[in-house]
């Protein structure tokens, strides 16, 4: 194919970049090294025949909120919602439940009801304009005064460490634990700045769009994006590994790769190479998938309706676990993030569960027992339901997807510095010094999750600066 644009890597950012370029009339060639498309959107039979497991992402809140994916109106993708967006079990009291309805969620927080509505609830009420302000990012002149004010108010709370925000904003064990579980998605020490922002964003999305799943598995979303690309005349190829940019010939090249890969693929100016080599990766994850003979036997039956379950107990316990991880140690009682797809989607061949805990980058420690013990803590008899299990260490995750360096699922450390410098400080960080070459992975703004914004931004920037091949 004589291409106007070549996209390397078919994670959500690469796929969105390819479709965006194709919709603009460019002839697009998408190259993927693996044997299937999707990157973090892969689904496979990891345990038993017929059991569909998501290798990476399952919960798609960002996909529904993102202007990059929301605007595509893809065919064949159905998002389904569990009865409860998320649950946070506690040892000595009922689980905390997060519902689509912010007021219903607040009712379960007792005397912190008003505080929840004034924080996560207020961010949800600001709606899509606030999400777009945080994701694009837009200038305040584009966002409008009302959204800019909402963004400033959100930013004051978001800049805080999650531990500080939780103790200042809430008084109950339940509310503090809930925001800790949300903030721990950042894979950071919860005493670090901006971890409150990750928690508030996720909580607000639960009220704004819910925490849905793609019916049939996350692969369905990847396949729909590939189908859209092909319908526009684009070509998509698997099993084609690009080792150096010299192999490619097109006016536009968009790379859905990590900074580490870019350093080996391109002849870069020395200054940019030095800045890129300072990019820091996050701790990794140790992931497990199970095939079960029935639903997880949660001590609190209300947890059965939740798509996502945060396991870790109180704010103090989760903060300790994440501090251990950040210090390069393995917590004996790790924070565990679990997803039970069957709560929303009965089409995946039976009861499946996946979960992960955070570990130091590149860890070789087997966390199987620690993860299952945390689940048993809140669901006695869980191990008796297990028919088969599948384990992915940080090395296994990186082998399946080279963007997951050392098991890092966030595309790089989610620190304040790298929030501003991702992967380098630049008003257009998707552009590289190599003419016509752009970077679009989760290592570029706005960072991790299935939103496609890195690809959308890189493609739009490429379209503004390049002409089709003649």
Tab-separated table of N, CA, C and O in Angstrom, residues 7 13 30 48 57 134 149 275 278 305 331 338 354 382 402 430 442:
chain	number	residue	atom	x	y	z
A	7	UNK	N	0.754	3.963	10.937
A	7	UNK	CA	0.600	3.925	12.385
A	7	UNK	C	1.207	2.623	12.877
A	7	UNK	O	0.869	1.539	12.378
A	13	UNK	N	-4.843	4.000	21.497
A	13	UNK	CA	-4.340	5.259	20.931
A	13	UNK	C	-3.944	5.106	19.466
A	13	UNK	O	-4.255	5.959	18.634
A	30	UNK	N	-1.784	0.436	9.069
A	30	UNK	CA	-1.601	0.148	10.497
A	30	UNK	C	-0.789	-1.131	10.628
A	30	UNK	O	-1.161	-2.176	10.074
A	48	UNK	N	-10.039	-21.606	30.527
A	48	UNK	CA	-10.737	-22.759	29.977
A	48	UNK	C	-11.333	-22.424	28.616
A	48	UNK	O	-11.635	-21.258	28.343
A	57	UNK	N	-7.475	-4.002	29.714
A	57	UNK	CA	-8.596	-3.230	30.254
A	57	UNK	C	-9.923	-3.945	30.056
A	57	UNK	O	-10.147	-4.625	29.057
A	134	UNK	N	-9.939	18.484	30.999
A	134	UNK	CA	-8.874	17.730	31.648
A	134	UNK	C	-8.138	16.806	30.682
A	134	UNK	O	-6.959	16.502	30.879
A	149	UNK	N	-14.075	27.573	35.615
A	149	UNK	CA	-14.231	27.705	37.063
A	149	UNK	C	-14.367	26.328	37.709
A	149	UNK	O	-13.756	26.045	38.747
A	275	UNK	N	16.521	13.902	27.113
A	275	UNK	CA	15.264	14.177	27.825
A	275	UNK	C	14.366	12.956	27.847
A	275	UNK	O	13.741	12.648	28.870
A	278	UNK	N	15.214	10.241	30.380
A	278	UNK	CA	14.903	10.525	31.788
A	278	UNK	C	13.461	10.160	32.147
A	278	UNK	O	13.070	10.289	33.305
A	305	UNK	N	-23.147	-7.438	42.717
A	305	UNK	CA	-23.619	-6.651	41.585
A	305	UNK	C	-22.624	-5.656	41.052
A	305	UNK	O	-22.924	-4.930	40.093
A	331	UNK	N	3.900	-5.607	49.521
A	331	UNK	CA	3.032	-5.609	50.689
A	331	UNK	C	2.466	-7.010	50.920
A	331	UNK	O	1.994	-7.649	49.984
A	338	UNK	N	-10.131	-5.754	41.570
A	338	UNK	CA	-10.761	-6.920	40.945
A	338	UNK	C	-11.912	-6.485	40.048
A	338	UNK	O	-12.583	-5.483	40.314
A	354	UNK	N	-10.975	-11.276	37.147
A	354	UNK	CA	-9.550	-10.952	37.105
A	354	UNK	C	-9.237	-9.954	38.206
A	354	UNK	O	-10.116	-9.248	38.690
A	382	UNK	N	-13.746	-18.446	48.470
A	382	UNK	CA	-13.458	-18.113	47.073
A	382	UNK	C	-12.632	-19.202	46.402
A	382	UNK	O	-12.926	-19.607	45.272
A	402	UNK	N	4.868	-4.810	24.625
A	402	UNK	CA	6.110	-4.120	24.994
A	402	UNK	C	5.902	-2.727	25.571
A	402	UNK	O	6.820	-2.185	26.202
A	430	UNK	N	3.328	15.362	21.566
A	430	UNK	CA	3.134	14.248	20.634
A	430	UNK	C	4.090	14.339	19.447
A	430	UNK	O	4.328	13.362	18.769
A	442	UNK	N	0.282	5.870	25.715
A	442	UNK	CA	-0.119	6.364	27.036
A	442	UNK	C	1.005	7.123	27.727
A	442	UNK	O	0.778	7.742	28.771
